[in-house]
Short mmCIF file of C-alpha atoms in Angstrom, two decimals:
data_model
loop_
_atom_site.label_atom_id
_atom_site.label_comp_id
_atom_site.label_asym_id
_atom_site.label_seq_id
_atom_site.Cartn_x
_atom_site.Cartn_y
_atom_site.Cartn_z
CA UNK A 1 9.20 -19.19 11.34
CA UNK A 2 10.19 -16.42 8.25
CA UNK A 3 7.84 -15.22 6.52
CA UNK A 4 7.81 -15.04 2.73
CA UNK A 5 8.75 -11.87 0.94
CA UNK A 6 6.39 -10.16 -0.94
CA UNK A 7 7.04 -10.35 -4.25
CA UNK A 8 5.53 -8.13 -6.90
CA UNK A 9 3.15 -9.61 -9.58
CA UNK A 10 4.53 -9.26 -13.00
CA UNK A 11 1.28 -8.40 -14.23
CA UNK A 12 0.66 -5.55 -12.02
CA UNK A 13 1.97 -1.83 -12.29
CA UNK A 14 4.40 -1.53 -9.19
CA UNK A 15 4.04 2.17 -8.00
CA UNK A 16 6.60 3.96 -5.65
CA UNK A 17 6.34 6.23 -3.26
CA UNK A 18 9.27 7.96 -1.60
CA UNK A 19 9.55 8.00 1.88
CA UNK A 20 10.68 10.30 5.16
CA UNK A 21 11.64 8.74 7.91
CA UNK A 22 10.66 12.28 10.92
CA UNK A 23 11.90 12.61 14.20
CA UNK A 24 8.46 11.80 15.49
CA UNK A 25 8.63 8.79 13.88
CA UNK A 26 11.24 7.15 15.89
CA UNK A 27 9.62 5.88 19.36
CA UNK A 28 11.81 4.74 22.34
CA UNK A 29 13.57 1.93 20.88
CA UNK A 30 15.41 4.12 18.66
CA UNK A 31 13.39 2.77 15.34
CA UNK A 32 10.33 4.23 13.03
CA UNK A 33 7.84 2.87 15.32
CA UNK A 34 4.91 0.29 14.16
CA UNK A 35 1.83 2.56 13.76
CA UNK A 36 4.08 4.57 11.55
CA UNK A 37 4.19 1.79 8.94
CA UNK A 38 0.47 1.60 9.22
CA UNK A 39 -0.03 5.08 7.63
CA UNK A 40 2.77 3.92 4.96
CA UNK A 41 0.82 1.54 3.95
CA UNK A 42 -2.18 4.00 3.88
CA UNK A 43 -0.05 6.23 1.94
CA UNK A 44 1.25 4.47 -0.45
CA UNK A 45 -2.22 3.21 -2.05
CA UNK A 46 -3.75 6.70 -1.40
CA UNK A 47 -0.97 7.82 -3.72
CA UNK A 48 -1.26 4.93 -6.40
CA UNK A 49 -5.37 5.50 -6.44
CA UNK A 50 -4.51 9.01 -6.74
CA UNK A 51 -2.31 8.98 -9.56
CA UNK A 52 -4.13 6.90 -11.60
CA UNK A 53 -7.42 8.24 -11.36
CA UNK A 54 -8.67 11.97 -12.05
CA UNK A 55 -10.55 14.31 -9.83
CA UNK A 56 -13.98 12.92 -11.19
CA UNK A 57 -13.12 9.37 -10.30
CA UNK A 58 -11.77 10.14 -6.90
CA UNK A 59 -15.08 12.44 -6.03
CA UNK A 60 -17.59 9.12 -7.70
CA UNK A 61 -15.07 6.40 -5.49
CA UNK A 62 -13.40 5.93 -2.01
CA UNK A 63 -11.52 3.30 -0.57
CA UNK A 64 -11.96 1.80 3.42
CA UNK A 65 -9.08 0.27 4.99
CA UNK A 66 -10.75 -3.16 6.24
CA UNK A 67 -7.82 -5.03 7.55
CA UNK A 68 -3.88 -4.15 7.75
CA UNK A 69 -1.53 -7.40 8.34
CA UNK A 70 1.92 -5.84 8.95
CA UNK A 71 5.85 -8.45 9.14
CA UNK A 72 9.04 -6.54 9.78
CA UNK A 73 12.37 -7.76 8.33
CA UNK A 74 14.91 -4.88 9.43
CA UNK A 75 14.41 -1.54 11.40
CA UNK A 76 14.54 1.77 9.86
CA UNK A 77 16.69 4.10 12.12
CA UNK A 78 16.35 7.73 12.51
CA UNK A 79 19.63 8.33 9.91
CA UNK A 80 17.69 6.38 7.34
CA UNK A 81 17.68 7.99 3.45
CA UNK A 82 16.26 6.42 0.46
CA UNK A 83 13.04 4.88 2.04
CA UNK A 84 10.75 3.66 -0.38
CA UNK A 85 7.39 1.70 -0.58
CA UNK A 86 6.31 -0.24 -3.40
CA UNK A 87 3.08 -1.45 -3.90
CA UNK A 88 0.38 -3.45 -6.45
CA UNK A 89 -2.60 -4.37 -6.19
CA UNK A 90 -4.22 -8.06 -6.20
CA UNK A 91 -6.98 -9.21 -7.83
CA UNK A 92 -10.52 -7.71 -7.17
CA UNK A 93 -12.66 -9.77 -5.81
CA UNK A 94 -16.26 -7.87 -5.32
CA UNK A 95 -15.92 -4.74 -3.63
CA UNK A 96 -12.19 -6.08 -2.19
CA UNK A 97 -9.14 -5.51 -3.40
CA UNK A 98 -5.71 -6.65 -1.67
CA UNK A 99 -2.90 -4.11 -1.90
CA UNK A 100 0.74 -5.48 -1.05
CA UNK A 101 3.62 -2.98 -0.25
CA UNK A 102 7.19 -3.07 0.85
CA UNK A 103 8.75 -0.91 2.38
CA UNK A 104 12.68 -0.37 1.65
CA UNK A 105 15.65 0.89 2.62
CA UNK A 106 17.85 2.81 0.71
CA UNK A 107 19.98 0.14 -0.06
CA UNK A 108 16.63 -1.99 -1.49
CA UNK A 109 17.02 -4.08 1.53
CA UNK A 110 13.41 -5.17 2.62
CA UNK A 111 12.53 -3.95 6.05
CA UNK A 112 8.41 -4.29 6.20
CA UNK A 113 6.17 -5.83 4.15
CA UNK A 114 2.12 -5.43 4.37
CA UNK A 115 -1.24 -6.29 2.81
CA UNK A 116 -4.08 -4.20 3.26
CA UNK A 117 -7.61 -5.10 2.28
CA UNK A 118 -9.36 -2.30 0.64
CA UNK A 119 -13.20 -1.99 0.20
CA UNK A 120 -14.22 0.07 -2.76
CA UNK A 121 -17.44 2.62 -1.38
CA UNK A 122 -19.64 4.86 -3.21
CA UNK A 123 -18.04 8.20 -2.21
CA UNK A 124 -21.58 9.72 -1.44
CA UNK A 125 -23.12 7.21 0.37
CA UNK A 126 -19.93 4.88 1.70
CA UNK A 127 -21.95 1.96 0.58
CA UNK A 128 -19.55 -0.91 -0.65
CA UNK A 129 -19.36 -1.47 -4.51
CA UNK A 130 -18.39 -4.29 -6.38
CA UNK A 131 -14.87 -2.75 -8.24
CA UNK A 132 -15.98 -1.71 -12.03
CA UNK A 133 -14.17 -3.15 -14.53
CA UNK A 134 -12.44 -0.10 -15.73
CA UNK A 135 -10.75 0.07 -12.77
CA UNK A 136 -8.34 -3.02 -12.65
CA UNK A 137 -6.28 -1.88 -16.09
CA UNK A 138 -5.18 0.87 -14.46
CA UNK A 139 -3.00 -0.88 -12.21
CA UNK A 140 -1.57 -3.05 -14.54
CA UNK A 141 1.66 -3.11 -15.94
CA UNK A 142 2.14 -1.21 -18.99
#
């Protein structure tokens, strides 16, 4: 059964993050191997959080990985140029926030799409926090 493409929310900022596809990335069926997408994924809301929020805000907050659910469309070879994830963020619920990304060729054809659920933590103690307010209209669109 397909799955259904991601879309991006028209509500939400979608944030890009370029893309290298590394020798070591390619295991022995000639692809970018799975765990690699994993750490895209990882990546590309490290990158959002970061450039959204200053040095203050990243030393008060931190952000778990809880859950990573991962389809695949179209392999990414070891040529491949142009790679690109784009991601938003769902809505907060508590100290959970969903965070969708695709991953794309450089020809904008889909080849992964993910959702990660990310648990907001008091940086100092890594206790879960329900997500401030403040922080949602940062990742909408402007």
């Amino acid at each position: 059964m397909a799955r259904p493409q991601l879309e991006p929310r028209a509500d939400r900022e979608i944030f890009e993050l370029p893309l290298e596809v590394r020798p070591e990335h390619i295991d022995e069926n000639g692809h970018v191997n799975n765990v690699v997408y994993v750490g895209w994924l990882q990546d590309a809301g490290t990158a959002h959080w970061n450039a959204r929020f200053d040095a203050d805000a990243r030393a008060k907050w931190s952000w778990v990985g809880t859950r990573h659910e991962i389809d695949y469309f179209r392999p990414l070879m070891p040529d491949a140029t142009g790679v690109k994830a784009r991601t938003w963020v769902g809505d907060p619920h508590g100290p959970r926030f969903n965070r969708y990304v695709r991953i794309e060729d450089g020809e904008g054809r889909l080849c992964a799409q993910g959702v990660t659920e990310w648990v907001l933590v008091d940086a100092a103690t890594m206790r879960p926090h329900r997500i401030p307010a403040d922080i949602l209209p940062a990742f909408e669109r402007r």
